[in-house]
CSV table of C-alpha atoms in Angstrom, one decimal:
chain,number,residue,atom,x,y,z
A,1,UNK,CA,7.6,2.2,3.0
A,2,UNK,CA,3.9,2.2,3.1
A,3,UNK,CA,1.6,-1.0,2.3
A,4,UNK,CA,-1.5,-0.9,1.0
A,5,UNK,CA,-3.1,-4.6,0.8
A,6,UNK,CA,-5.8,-5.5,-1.8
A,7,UNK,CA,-8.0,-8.3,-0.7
A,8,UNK,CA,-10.2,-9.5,-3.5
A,9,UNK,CA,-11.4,-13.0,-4.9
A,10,UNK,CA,-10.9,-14.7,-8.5
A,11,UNK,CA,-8.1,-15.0,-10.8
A,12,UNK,CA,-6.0,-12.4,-12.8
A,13,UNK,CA,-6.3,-12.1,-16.4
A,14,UNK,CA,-2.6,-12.0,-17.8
A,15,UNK,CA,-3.6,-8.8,-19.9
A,16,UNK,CA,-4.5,-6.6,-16.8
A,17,UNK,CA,-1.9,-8.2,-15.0
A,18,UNK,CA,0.3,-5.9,-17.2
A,19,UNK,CA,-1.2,-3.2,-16.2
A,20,UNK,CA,-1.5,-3.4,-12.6
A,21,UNK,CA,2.5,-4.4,-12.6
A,22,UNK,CA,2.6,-0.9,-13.8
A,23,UNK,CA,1.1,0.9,-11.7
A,24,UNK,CA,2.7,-1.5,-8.6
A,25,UNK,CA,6.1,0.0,-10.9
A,26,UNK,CA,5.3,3.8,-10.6
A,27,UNK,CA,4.0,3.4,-6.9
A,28,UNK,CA,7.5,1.4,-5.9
A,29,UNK,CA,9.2,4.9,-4.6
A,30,UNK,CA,6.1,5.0,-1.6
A,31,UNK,CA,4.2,2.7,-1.7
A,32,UNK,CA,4.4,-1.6,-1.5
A,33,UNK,CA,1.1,-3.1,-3.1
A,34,UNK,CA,-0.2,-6.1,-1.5
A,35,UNK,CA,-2.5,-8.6,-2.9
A,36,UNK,CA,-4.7,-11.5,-0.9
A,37,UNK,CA,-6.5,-13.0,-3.4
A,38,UNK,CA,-8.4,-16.2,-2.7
A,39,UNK,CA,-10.2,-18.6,-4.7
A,40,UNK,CA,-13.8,-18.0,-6.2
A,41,UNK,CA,-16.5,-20.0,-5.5
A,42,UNK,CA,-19.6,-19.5,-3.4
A,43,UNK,CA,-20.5,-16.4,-2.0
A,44,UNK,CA,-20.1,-17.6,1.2
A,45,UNK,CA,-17.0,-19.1,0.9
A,46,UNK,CA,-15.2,-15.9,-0.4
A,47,UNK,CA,-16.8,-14.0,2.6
A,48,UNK,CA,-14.9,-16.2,4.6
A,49,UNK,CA,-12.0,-15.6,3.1
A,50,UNK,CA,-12.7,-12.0,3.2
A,51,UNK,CA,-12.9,-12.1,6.9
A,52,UNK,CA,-10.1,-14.1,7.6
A,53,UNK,CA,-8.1,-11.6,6.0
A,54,UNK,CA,-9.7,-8.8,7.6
A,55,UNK,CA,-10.1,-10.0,11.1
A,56,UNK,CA,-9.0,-7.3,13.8
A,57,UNK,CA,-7.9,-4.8,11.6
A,58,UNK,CA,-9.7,-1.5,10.1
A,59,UNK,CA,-10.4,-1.5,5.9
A,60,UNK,CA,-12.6,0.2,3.5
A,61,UNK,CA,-14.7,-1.8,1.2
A,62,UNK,CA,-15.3,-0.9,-2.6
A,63,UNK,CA,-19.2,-1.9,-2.9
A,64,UNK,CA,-21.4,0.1,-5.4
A,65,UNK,CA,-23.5,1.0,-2.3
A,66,UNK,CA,-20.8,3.1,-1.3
A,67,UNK,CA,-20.2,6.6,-0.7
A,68,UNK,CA,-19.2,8.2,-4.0
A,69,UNK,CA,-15.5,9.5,-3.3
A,70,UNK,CA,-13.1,11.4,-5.8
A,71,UNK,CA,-9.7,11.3,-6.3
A,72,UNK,CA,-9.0,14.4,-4.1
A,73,UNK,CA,-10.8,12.9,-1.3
A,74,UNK,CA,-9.0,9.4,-1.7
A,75,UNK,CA,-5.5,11.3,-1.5
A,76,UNK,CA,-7.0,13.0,1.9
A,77,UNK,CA,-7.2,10.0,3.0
A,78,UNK,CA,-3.4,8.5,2.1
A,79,UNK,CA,-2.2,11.3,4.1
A,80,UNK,CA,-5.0,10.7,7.2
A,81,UNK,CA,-4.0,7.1,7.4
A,82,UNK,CA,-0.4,7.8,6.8
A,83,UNK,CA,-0.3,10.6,9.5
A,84,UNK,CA,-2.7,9.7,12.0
A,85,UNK,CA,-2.9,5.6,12.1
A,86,UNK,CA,0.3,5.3,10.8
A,87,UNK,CA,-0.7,1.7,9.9
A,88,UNK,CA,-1.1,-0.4,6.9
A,89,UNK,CA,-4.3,0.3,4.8
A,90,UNK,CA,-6.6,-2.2,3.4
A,91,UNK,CA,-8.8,-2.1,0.7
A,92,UNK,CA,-11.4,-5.0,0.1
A,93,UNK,CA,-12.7,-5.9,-3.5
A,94,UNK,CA,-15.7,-8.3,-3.4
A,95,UNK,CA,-15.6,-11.1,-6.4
A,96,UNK,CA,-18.4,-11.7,-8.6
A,97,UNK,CA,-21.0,-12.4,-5.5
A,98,UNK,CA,-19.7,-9.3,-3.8
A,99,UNK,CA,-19.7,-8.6,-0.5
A,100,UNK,CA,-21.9,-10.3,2.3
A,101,UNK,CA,-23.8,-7.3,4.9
A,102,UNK,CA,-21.9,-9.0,7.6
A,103,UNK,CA,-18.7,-7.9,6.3
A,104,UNK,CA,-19.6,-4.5,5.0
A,105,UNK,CA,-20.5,-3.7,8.7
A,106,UNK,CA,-17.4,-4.2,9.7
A,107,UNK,CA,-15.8,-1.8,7.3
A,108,UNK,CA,-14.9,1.8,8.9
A,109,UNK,CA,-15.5,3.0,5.3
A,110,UNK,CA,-18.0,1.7,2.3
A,111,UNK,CA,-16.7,3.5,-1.2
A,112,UNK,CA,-18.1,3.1,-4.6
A,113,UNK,CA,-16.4,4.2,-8.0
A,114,UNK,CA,-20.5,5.5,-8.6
A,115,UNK,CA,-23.2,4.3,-9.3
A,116,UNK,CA,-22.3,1.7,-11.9
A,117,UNK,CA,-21.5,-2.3,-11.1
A,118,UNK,CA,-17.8,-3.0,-12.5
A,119,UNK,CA,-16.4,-5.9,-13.0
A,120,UNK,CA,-13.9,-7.3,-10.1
A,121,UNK,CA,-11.2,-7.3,-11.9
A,122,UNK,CA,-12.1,-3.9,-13.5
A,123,UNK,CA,-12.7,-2.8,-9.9
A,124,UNK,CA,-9.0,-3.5,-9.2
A,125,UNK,CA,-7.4,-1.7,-12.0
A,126,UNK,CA,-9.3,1.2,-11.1
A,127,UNK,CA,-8.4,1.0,-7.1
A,128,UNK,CA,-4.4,0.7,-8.5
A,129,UNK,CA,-5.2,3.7,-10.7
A,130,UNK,CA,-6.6,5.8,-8.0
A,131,UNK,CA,-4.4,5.2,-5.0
A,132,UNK,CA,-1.0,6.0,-8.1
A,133,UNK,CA,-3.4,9.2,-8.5
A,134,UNK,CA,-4.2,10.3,-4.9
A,135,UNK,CA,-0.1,9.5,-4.0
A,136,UNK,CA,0.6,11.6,-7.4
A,137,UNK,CA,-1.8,14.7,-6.1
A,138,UNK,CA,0.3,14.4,-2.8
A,139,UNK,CA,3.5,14.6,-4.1
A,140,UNK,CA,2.4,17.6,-6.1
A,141,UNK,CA,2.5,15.7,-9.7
A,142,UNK,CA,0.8,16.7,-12.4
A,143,UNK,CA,-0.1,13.3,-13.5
A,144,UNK,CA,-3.9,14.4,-11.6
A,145,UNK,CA,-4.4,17.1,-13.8
């Protein structure tokens, strides 16, 4: 089974927790979801945190100065990954101070959900929704549609 961590900072609210147990639900046959979610607090202190969890190993960040990618393209990429590293993916979600230059750098890919500023926890929800969609246009569902 494939993993796909999330690595984000600040709490969960218990009424998207719902949600995301969800989609974590309808993913289950594919793919394992796991989270890394550290404390918030100073901006500098959840970059740290970001690149402890990131250290040595290849992610996309979510940043709204990110390349505007659809669903289509974000199922490409399931199947790249899958295929051709073979590998866990990681996905990094920056908290309400967001994400520090440094560690954007280091990202082989910056995405952005367009050009609007969501919420962290928003962010997230919408990440879950979007990989359930790009492994749904891979299977051939019509959940996409």
């Amino acid at each position: 089974m494939r993993k796909i961590h999330i690595i984000t900072a600040g709490k969960l609210d218990p009424w998207l927790e719902i949600q995301f147990r969800e989609y974590e639900k309808r993913l289950s046959r594919t793919i394992q979801i796991v989270w890394h979610v550290g404390k918030t607090g100073a901006s500098a202190s959840e970059n740290e945190f970001f690149k402890s969890q990131l250290e040595g190993k290849s992610y996309i960040a979510l940043d709204e100065s990110g390349v505007p990618i659809s669903s289509n393209e974000i199922a490409k990429h399931l199947v790249y990954n899958a295929v051709s590293a073979g590998s866990d993916l990681y996905f990094l979600i920056g908290g309400a101070y967001g994400i520090q230059p440094s560690v954007l750098e280091g990202a082989d890919h910056v995405w952005s959900f367009g050009r609007i500023t969501l919420p962290h926890l928003l962010a997230r929800l919408l990440l879950l929704e979007q990989i359930y969609r790009a492994d749904s246009i891979n299977q051939g569902s019509r959940y996409h549609h």
